[in-house]
Short mmCIF file of C-alpha atoms and ligand atoms in Angstrom, two decimals:
data_model
loop_
_atom_site.label_atom_id
_atom_site.label_comp_id
_atom_site.label_asym_id
_atom_site.label_seq_id
_atom_site.Cartn_x
_atom_site.Cartn_y
_atom_site.Cartn_z
CA MET A 1 85.05 117.63 4.44
CA THR A 2 85.57 113.93 4.62
CA GLU A 3 86.69 111.95 1.61
CA LYS A 4 83.98 110.00 -0.13
CA LEU A 5 84.08 106.31 0.67
CA ALA A 6 84.82 103.90 -2.17
CA ILE A 7 81.72 101.92 -1.21
CA LEU A 8 79.69 105.06 -1.96
CA GLY A 9 81.46 105.69 -5.27
CA GLY A 10 84.55 107.60 -4.08
CA PRO A 11 88.19 106.79 -4.98
CA GLN A 12 89.90 103.76 -3.39
CA ALA A 13 92.34 104.48 -0.57
CA VAL A 14 94.64 101.65 -1.68
CA THR A 15 95.81 102.49 -5.19
CA SER A 16 97.63 99.30 -6.18
CA THR A 17 96.78 95.62 -5.97
CA ILE A 18 98.13 93.94 -2.88
CA PRO A 19 100.77 91.40 -3.96
CA SER A 20 100.53 87.84 -2.72
CA TYR A 21 102.99 86.56 -0.18
CA ILE A 22 106.08 84.96 -1.70
CA SER A 23 108.92 83.95 0.61
CA ILE A 24 110.68 81.81 -1.98
CA GLY A 25 113.90 83.10 -3.58
CA GLN A 26 117.12 82.00 -5.29
CA GLU A 27 118.23 79.95 -2.27
CA GLU A 28 115.16 77.71 -2.49
CA ILE A 29 115.47 77.40 -6.27
CA GLY A 30 119.10 76.33 -5.84
CA ALA A 31 118.18 73.78 -3.16
CA ALA A 32 115.39 72.24 -5.23
CA ASN A 33 117.65 72.03 -8.30
CA ARG A 34 120.40 70.37 -6.31
CA VAL A 35 117.99 67.58 -5.32
CA LEU A 36 116.59 67.24 -8.83
CA LYS A 37 120.06 66.94 -10.34
CA ASN A 38 120.93 64.27 -7.85
CA GLY A 39 117.71 62.44 -8.76
CA VAL A 40 116.77 61.04 -5.34
CA LEU A 41 113.40 62.61 -4.57
CA SER A 42 112.73 60.49 -1.50
CA ALA A 43 114.92 58.00 0.31
CA PHE A 44 112.42 56.63 2.81
CA HIS A 45 111.69 52.95 3.07
CA GLY A 46 108.99 51.47 5.30
CA SER A 47 111.17 48.88 6.97
CA TRP A 48 113.67 48.79 9.84
CA SER A 49 116.71 49.77 7.78
CA ASP A 50 118.95 52.80 7.34
CA LYS A 51 116.22 54.18 5.10
CA PHE A 52 113.64 54.23 7.91
CA TYR A 53 114.64 57.81 8.80
CA GLY A 54 114.53 59.20 5.26
CA GLY A 55 117.09 60.77 2.95
CA PRO A 56 119.85 63.32 3.51
CA GLU A 57 117.68 66.41 2.92
CA VAL A 58 115.01 65.22 5.37
CA GLN A 59 117.66 64.51 8.00
CA ARG A 60 119.42 67.83 7.38
CA LEU A 61 116.13 69.69 7.86
CA GLU A 62 115.40 67.83 11.09
CA GLU A 63 118.87 68.59 12.43
CA ALA A 64 118.56 72.30 11.61
CA TRP A 65 115.06 72.40 13.07
CA SER A 66 116.17 70.79 16.36
CA LYS A 67 119.04 73.22 16.62
CA TYR A 68 116.87 76.28 16.00
CA PHE A 69 114.07 75.26 18.35
CA ASP A 70 116.46 73.85 20.95
CA VAL A 71 114.84 70.42 21.17
CA ARG A 72 116.29 66.91 21.10
CA PHE A 73 114.15 65.55 18.25
CA SER A 74 112.45 66.91 15.15
CA VAL A 75 110.31 64.58 13.05
CA SER A 76 109.41 66.00 9.65
CA MET A 77 106.01 65.22 8.15
CA ASN A 78 104.23 65.89 4.87
CA SER A 79 101.89 68.33 6.66
CA ALA A 80 101.06 69.68 10.08
CA THR A 81 97.82 67.73 9.88
CA SER A 82 99.91 64.54 9.62
CA GLY A 83 102.00 65.89 12.50
CA LEU A 84 98.93 66.42 14.69
CA ILE A 85 97.68 62.90 13.93
CA SER A 86 101.13 61.47 14.74
CA ALA A 87 101.38 63.42 17.99
CA VAL A 88 97.97 62.24 19.21
CA GLY A 89 98.88 58.66 18.22
CA ALA A 90 102.24 58.91 19.98
CA ILE A 91 100.69 59.85 23.32
CA GLY A 92 98.45 56.78 22.99
CA ILE A 93 94.98 58.28 22.64
CA GLY A 94 92.24 55.74 21.98
CA PRO A 95 88.49 55.19 22.43
CA GLY A 96 87.21 56.52 25.77
CA ASP A 97 90.04 59.03 26.15
CA GLU A 98 89.19 62.72 26.23
CA VAL A 99 91.41 65.42 24.79
CA ILE A 100 90.69 69.09 25.45
CA VAL A 101 90.86 71.12 22.25
CA SER A 102 90.11 74.60 20.95
CA PRO A 103 86.99 75.29 18.90
CA PHE A 104 88.58 78.36 17.29
CA THR A 105 91.20 76.98 14.93
CA MET A 106 91.85 75.12 11.72
CA SER A 107 89.80 71.91 11.76
CA ALA A 108 92.68 69.42 12.00
CA SER A 109 93.69 70.71 15.46
CA ALA A 110 90.62 68.88 16.80
CA SER A 111 89.81 66.18 14.23
CA CYS A 112 93.24 64.59 14.87
CA VAL A 113 91.73 63.24 18.11
CA ARG A 114 88.88 61.54 16.26
CA VAL A 115 91.34 59.80 13.92
CA TRP A 116 92.39 57.61 16.88
CA GLY A 117 88.86 57.21 18.26
CA GLY A 118 89.36 59.69 21.10
CA THR A 119 86.81 62.27 22.17
CA PRO A 120 87.55 65.94 21.51
CA VAL A 121 86.29 68.11 24.37
CA PHE A 122 85.98 71.76 23.43
CA ALA A 123 86.93 74.46 25.91
CA ASP A 124 86.37 78.16 25.25
CA VAL A 125 89.09 80.63 24.28
CA ASP A 126 90.38 83.77 25.96
CA GLU A 127 88.69 86.82 24.55
CA ASN A 128 91.91 88.78 24.09
CA LEU A 129 94.39 86.10 23.02
CA PHE A 130 91.94 83.82 21.14
CA THR A 131 93.83 80.81 22.52
CA LEU A 132 92.44 78.28 25.03
CA ASP A 133 91.57 79.90 28.35
CA PRO A 134 93.11 77.99 31.30
CA LYS A 135 90.00 78.60 33.44
CA GLN A 136 87.83 77.00 30.76
CA ILE A 137 90.25 74.09 30.32
CA LYS A 138 90.03 73.41 34.06
CA LYS A 139 86.24 73.13 33.89
CA GLN A 140 86.50 70.42 31.23
CA ILE A 141 88.96 68.12 33.00
CA THR A 142 87.46 64.74 33.96
CA SER A 143 88.89 61.38 35.01
CA ARG A 144 89.05 60.46 31.31
CA THR A 145 91.06 63.49 30.21
CA LYS A 146 94.44 62.45 28.80
CA ALA A 147 95.76 65.53 27.03
CA ILE A 148 95.29 69.14 25.99
CA ILE A 149 96.00 70.43 22.49
CA ILE A 150 96.86 74.11 22.65
CA VAL A 151 96.66 76.10 19.42
CA GLN A 152 99.16 78.96 19.50
CA LEU A 153 96.94 81.09 17.32
CA ALA A 154 97.82 83.95 14.99
CA GLY A 155 101.43 84.25 16.14
CA GLN A 156 101.51 84.03 19.92
CA ALA A 157 101.31 81.51 22.74
CA ALA A 158 98.44 80.86 25.12
CA ASP A 159 98.92 81.34 28.89
CA MET A 160 101.21 78.34 29.07
CA ASP A 161 102.32 78.67 32.72
CA GLU A 162 98.77 78.14 33.95
CA ILE A 163 98.13 75.41 31.37
CA LEU A 164 101.31 73.49 32.17
CA SER A 165 100.60 73.59 35.88
CA LEU A 166 97.07 72.25 35.32
CA ALA A 167 98.55 69.51 33.13
CA LYS A 168 101.08 68.60 35.80
CA GLU A 169 98.46 68.47 38.50
CA HIS A 170 96.21 66.17 36.45
CA LYS A 171 99.03 64.23 34.69
CA LEU A 172 98.01 65.29 31.19
CA PHE A 173 100.07 65.48 28.03
CA VAL A 174 100.25 68.89 26.38
CA ILE A 175 100.56 69.23 22.62
CA GLU A 176 101.11 72.61 20.97
CA ASP A 177 99.76 73.26 17.51
CA ALA A 178 102.32 75.95 16.62
CA ALA A 179 101.48 76.03 12.89
CA GLN A 180 100.88 79.78 13.06
CA SER A 181 103.62 80.75 15.48
CA PRO A 182 107.08 79.54 14.41
CA GLY A 183 109.73 81.78 15.97
CA ALA A 184 107.50 83.28 18.68
CA ARG A 185 108.87 83.23 22.23
CA TYR A 186 107.25 82.35 25.51
CA GLY A 187 109.50 83.37 28.40
CA SER A 188 112.86 81.81 27.61
CA LYS A 189 111.42 79.16 25.26
CA TRP A 190 110.37 78.85 21.64
CA VAL A 191 106.66 78.43 21.11
CA GLY A 192 106.15 74.81 20.07
CA ALA A 193 108.98 73.66 22.33
CA ILE A 194 107.26 74.43 25.63
CA SER A 195 105.27 71.21 26.02
CA ASP A 196 105.51 67.47 25.25
CA ILE A 197 105.14 67.84 21.47
CA GLY A 198 104.95 70.90 19.19
CA ILE A 199 103.75 70.85 15.60
CA PHE A 200 104.68 73.30 12.83
CA SER A 201 103.26 73.66 9.34
CA LEU A 202 105.18 74.31 6.15
CA ASN A 203 102.13 74.68 3.90
CA CYS A 204 102.06 77.46 1.34
CA HIS A 205 100.03 79.85 3.52
CA LYS A 206 102.39 79.83 6.45
CA THR A 207 105.24 82.20 7.34
CA ILE A 208 107.78 79.72 6.02
CA GLN A 209 106.78 77.00 3.60
CA CYS A 210 107.83 74.27 1.19
CA GLY A 211 104.48 73.85 -0.56
CA GLU A 212 103.22 71.15 1.81
CA GLY A 213 105.06 69.97 4.90
CA GLY A 214 105.25 69.96 8.68
CA VAL A 215 107.59 69.23 11.57
CA CYS A 216 106.92 67.78 15.04
CA VAL A 217 109.33 68.61 17.85
CA THR A 218 109.85 66.91 21.19
CA SER A 219 112.60 66.28 23.70
CA ASN A 220 111.09 62.93 24.71
CA GLU A 221 112.80 60.05 22.91
CA ASP A 222 109.89 57.65 23.33
CA LEU A 223 107.44 60.11 21.75
CA ALA A 224 109.89 60.87 18.92
CA LYS A 225 110.22 57.17 18.08
CA LYS A 226 106.47 56.66 18.08
CA MET A 227 106.01 59.63 15.75
CA GLN A 228 108.68 58.22 13.43
CA LEU A 229 106.80 54.90 13.39
CA ILE A 230 103.45 56.54 12.72
CA ARG A 231 105.07 58.58 9.92
CA ASN A 232 106.40 55.54 8.15
CA HIS A 233 104.38 52.29 8.20
CA GLY A 234 105.19 51.53 11.83
CA GLU A 235 103.24 48.26 11.90
CA ALA A 236 105.78 46.81 9.45
CA VAL A 237 108.76 48.14 11.42
CA VAL A 238 108.19 47.67 15.19
CA LYS A 239 109.01 43.99 15.25
CA ASP A 240 112.55 44.50 13.94
CA MET A 241 113.19 47.80 15.67
CA ASP A 242 115.01 47.79 18.96
CA PHE A 243 112.40 49.75 20.86
CA ARG A 244 111.94 48.75 24.46
CA ASN A 245 108.66 50.50 25.08
CA GLN A 246 107.21 48.62 22.12
CA PRO A 247 103.84 49.80 20.94
CA GLU A 248 102.67 46.51 19.39
CA LYS A 249 99.44 48.12 18.29
CA ILE A 250 101.04 50.92 16.36
CA ILE A 251 99.50 51.85 13.02
CA GLY A 252 101.68 53.72 10.60
CA PHE A 253 100.78 55.93 7.68
CA ASN A 254 102.80 57.43 4.89
CA PHE A 255 103.36 60.93 6.29
CA ARG A 256 106.86 61.20 4.80
CA LEU A 257 108.25 64.47 3.48
CA GLY A 258 109.97 64.49 0.07
CA GLU A 259 113.61 65.49 -0.44
CA ILE A 260 112.83 68.57 -2.57
CA GLU A 261 110.41 69.92 0.02
CA ALA A 262 112.90 69.22 2.82
CA ALA A 263 115.68 71.04 0.96
CA ILE A 264 113.41 74.05 0.40
CA ALA A 265 112.29 74.01 4.04
CA THR A 266 115.90 74.08 5.27
CA GLU A 267 116.47 77.30 3.29
CA GLN A 268 113.19 78.74 4.55
CA LEU A 269 114.14 78.12 8.16
CA LYS A 270 117.20 80.36 7.69
CA LYS A 271 114.83 83.18 6.70
CA LEU A 272 112.41 82.78 9.60
CA ASP A 273 113.94 85.37 11.92
CA GLY A 274 114.06 88.02 9.19
CA LEU A 275 110.50 87.34 8.06
CA ASN A 276 109.23 87.53 11.64
CA LYS A 277 111.15 90.76 12.29
CA SER A 278 109.52 92.45 9.32
CA ARG A 279 106.09 91.19 10.42
CA GLN A 280 106.70 92.65 13.87
CA ASN A 281 107.76 96.00 12.39
CA ILE A 282 104.66 96.18 10.23
CA ALA A 283 102.43 95.27 13.19
CA LYS A 284 104.07 98.05 15.20
CA LYS A 285 103.16 100.59 12.51
CA LEU A 286 99.62 99.26 12.22
CA ASN A 287 99.27 99.39 16.02
CA GLN A 288 100.36 103.03 16.07
CA ARG A 289 98.00 104.15 13.33
CA LEU A 290 94.96 102.04 14.17
CA SER A 291 94.91 102.17 17.96
CA GLY A 292 93.14 105.53 18.01
CA LEU A 293 90.10 104.37 16.07
CA GLU A 294 87.08 104.13 18.34
CA GLY A 295 85.79 100.64 18.95
CA LEU A 296 88.64 98.99 17.04
CA ILE A 297 90.73 96.76 19.28
CA ILE A 298 94.20 96.01 17.98
CA PRO A 299 95.90 92.67 18.79
CA LYS A 300 96.80 92.25 22.46
CA VAL A 301 100.05 90.54 23.32
CA GLY A 302 100.06 88.38 26.46
CA GLU A 303 102.64 88.89 29.20
CA ASN A 304 106.12 87.52 28.93
CA ARG A 305 105.92 86.46 25.28
CA SER A 306 106.43 87.74 21.75
CA HIS A 307 103.96 87.84 18.86
CA VAL A 308 105.06 87.01 15.31
CA TYR A 309 101.82 88.17 13.64
CA TYR A 310 100.96 85.38 11.26
CA THR A 311 97.67 87.28 11.06
CA TYR A 312 96.67 90.66 12.45
CA MET A 313 93.54 89.86 14.46
CA MET A 314 91.37 92.83 15.39
CA LYS A 315 88.11 93.10 17.29
CA LEU A 316 85.27 95.46 16.77
CA LYS A 317 83.16 96.70 19.66
CA ALA A 318 79.82 98.44 19.12
CA ILE A 319 80.56 101.80 17.50
CA GLU A 320 77.71 103.65 15.87
CA PRO A 321 74.21 102.26 16.07
CA GLY A 322 73.47 100.30 12.92
CA ILE A 323 77.09 99.57 12.09
CA THR A 324 78.04 95.93 12.13
CA ARG A 325 81.36 94.24 11.50
CA HIS A 326 80.07 93.26 8.09
CA THR A 327 79.49 96.92 7.13
CA ILE A 328 83.02 97.87 8.21
CA VAL A 329 84.57 94.93 6.36
CA LYS A 330 82.62 95.70 3.17
CA ALA A 331 83.69 99.35 3.35
CA LEU A 332 87.35 98.37 3.91
CA GLU A 333 87.23 95.89 1.04
CA ALA A 334 85.84 98.58 -1.24
CA GLU A 335 88.88 100.72 -0.29
CA GLY A 336 91.16 97.87 -1.43
CA VAL A 337 91.89 96.24 1.93
CA GLU A 338 91.16 92.54 2.01
CA CYS A 339 89.63 91.46 5.34
CA HIS A 340 88.34 88.22 6.75
CA GLU A 341 85.39 88.12 9.11
CA GLY A 342 85.36 85.85 12.10
CA TYR A 343 88.08 83.26 11.33
CA SER A 344 86.89 79.63 11.66
CA SER A 345 83.34 78.82 12.72
CA PRO A 346 83.18 76.99 16.08
CA LEU A 347 84.49 73.53 15.25
CA TYR A 348 81.97 71.65 17.39
CA LEU A 349 79.26 72.75 14.96
CA GLN A 350 80.87 70.78 12.12
CA GLN A 351 79.00 67.75 10.82
CA LEU A 352 81.78 65.53 12.16
CA TYR A 353 80.77 66.31 15.75
CA GLN A 354 77.04 66.29 15.11
CA ASP A 355 77.17 62.60 14.16
CA THR A 356 76.93 60.25 17.05
CA TRP A 357 79.71 57.84 17.77
CA GLU A 358 80.61 55.67 20.69
CA GLY A 359 82.93 58.15 22.32
CA LYS A 360 80.67 61.18 22.14
CA GLY A 361 79.03 60.57 25.51
CA LYS A 362 77.73 63.74 27.05
CA GLN A 363 79.79 66.20 25.03
CA ASN A 364 78.15 69.49 24.25
CA TYR A 365 78.57 70.07 20.53
CA SER A 366 75.71 72.50 20.15
CA ASN A 367 75.25 76.22 19.75
CA GLY A 368 76.12 78.06 22.95
CA ALA A 369 78.82 75.57 24.02
CA CYS A 370 81.63 78.16 23.84
CA PRO A 371 80.13 81.66 24.03
CA VAL A 372 83.40 83.61 23.65
CA THR A 373 84.29 81.72 20.48
CA GLU A 374 80.80 82.24 19.10
CA LYS A 375 80.86 85.97 19.84
CA LEU A 376 84.27 86.34 18.19
CA TYR A 377 83.15 84.38 15.17
CA GLU A 378 79.74 85.97 14.74
CA LYS A 379 80.31 89.58 15.75
CA GLU A 380 83.69 90.82 16.83
CA LEU A 381 86.75 89.38 15.20
CA PHE A 382 88.20 90.26 11.82
CA PHE A 383 91.70 90.11 10.46
CA HIS A 384 94.03 90.57 7.55
CA THR A 385 97.32 88.99 6.62
CA TYR A 386 99.27 92.05 5.45
CA LEU A 387 102.40 91.59 7.44
CA TYR A 388 104.98 90.80 4.84
CA ALA A 389 107.83 93.03 3.80
CA ASP A 390 106.56 93.64 0.23
CA LEU A 391 103.66 95.54 1.69
CA GLU A 392 105.71 98.10 3.54
CA PRO A 393 105.31 100.74 0.76
CA MET A 394 101.52 100.28 0.82
CA LEU A 395 101.08 100.47 4.59
CA ASP A 396 100.27 104.17 4.61
CA GLU A 397 97.44 103.63 2.19
CA ILE A 398 96.18 100.59 4.09
CA CYS A 399 96.08 102.57 7.34
CA HIS A 400 94.49 105.48 5.53
CA ALA A 401 91.69 103.16 4.35
CA PHE A 402 90.84 102.44 8.00
CA GLU A 403 90.98 106.14 8.92
CA LYS A 404 88.77 107.04 6.00
CA VAL A 405 86.16 104.44 6.92
CA TRP A 406 86.18 105.59 10.54
CA ALA A 407 85.81 109.25 9.49
CA ASN A 408 82.67 108.28 7.61
CA LEU A 409 80.81 106.20 10.17
CA PRO A 410 77.61 108.27 10.07
CA ALA A 411 77.37 107.81 6.29
CA LEU A 412 78.03 104.10 6.71
CA SER A 413 75.32 103.62 9.29
CA LYS A 414 72.80 104.51 6.58
CA LEU A 415 74.01 101.66 4.38
CA SER A 416 72.10 98.51 4.95
CA PHE A 417 73.11 95.08 3.82
CA LYS A 418 70.61 92.46 2.95
CA LYS A 419 70.38 89.50 5.25
CA GLN A 420 71.81 87.15 2.62
CA ASP A 421 74.95 89.33 2.45
CA ARG A 422 75.73 88.03 5.87
C1 PLP B 1 97.75 75.55 8.82
C2 PLP B 1 97.34 74.99 10.10
C3 PLP B 1 97.30 73.61 10.33
C4 PLP B 1 97.47 72.58 9.24
O1 PLP B 1 98.62 72.70 8.51
P1 PLP B 1 98.87 71.75 7.25
O2 PLP B 1 100.35 71.76 7.09
O3 PLP B 1 98.17 72.39 6.11
O4 PLP B 1 98.33 70.41 7.54
C5 PLP B 1 97.00 73.16 11.59
N1 PLP B 1 96.74 74.00 12.59
C6 PLP B 1 96.75 75.34 12.42
C7 PLP B 1 96.47 76.24 13.58
C8 PLP B 1 97.04 75.87 11.16
O5 PLP B 1 97.03 77.20 10.99
#
């Protein structure tokens, strides 16, 4: 006798509501209060003065960040999106320059190139890691290619050895979007600190957060200075700044992080190792329980690196005839397990890339451009975000929901969803 599925009117496998992720505690409350009492909520000034680098909390965060990630410079930002824009500006991308990007990521990892008038060139991802595939990157390199933006997706690094050697051979900058992978390792290095510039996010969805925020890391002084200028009205600062490699044409923004956010972020950084450890423990349990389910492919971890499981990305291969990913996800949701189908749609299909602009040239921004990404998005990939310590007591029930659905595949194959459902 199998248990009746919740989608067919049976009891739910998960008996309580899954709590939302909260990493904020007394330490962060104390830090925010300290800043409020002191009354200085930002100490930046957009001129070449001692206020160019921001207030004490911003500088304390940057110092702690550099120490943790073992880099020479950390430049805080008000978001990772601002960080990506600053990084692309710092390496000097402009009209006519091509930057190889991933189509399977949050939109800013590619649109940051357009901000400066550069041309994003999409390469396909690896079907196991979901990060840019070095073989596909190689195919996209032309005489105009200036850089590669690698998205270290879901909690682990791409095949960086191959990517860095390609970059060296073709003299390309490498930027890592490490928004989803703070604290992951690649060989002896921290993810984000492997290449020319790494970018982290501190938005409220990420492993550690301060509401909105980001940090760029680099060990190249020239790039650090340019990012500081782009962060803070650089056009008004360069003339007075003693900067030998002077970028006369620099345009600055206001990408400055506030003191309260910086103080919170400094406390959050102290918790990163513990939060990642509990994510890894939960992933280990999920791996053990879910790896036996036919057609379900648990996250693969690349060689010589660690995974910090920002999300738990699974793939579904053909199981029973008539059963699609959508059917499985609907059945799991009915059991009380929240799932997301497909992650982001291939970025090149966004309206932004369908418009014509001077730099577009012969880029392929149409359906079929990156078949692996499209297959993952349309058919195979689904994920959940249950990797935080509060969920430990509910893990048994969550795993049981999967087992229950899998034990009932024949009954599920009879369920049909209308086209408009998916
Ligand atoms: C969250 C995220 C970003 C953007 O972060 P913000 O701080 O919200 O700007 C960029 N890239 C990836 C891969 C992300 O997951």
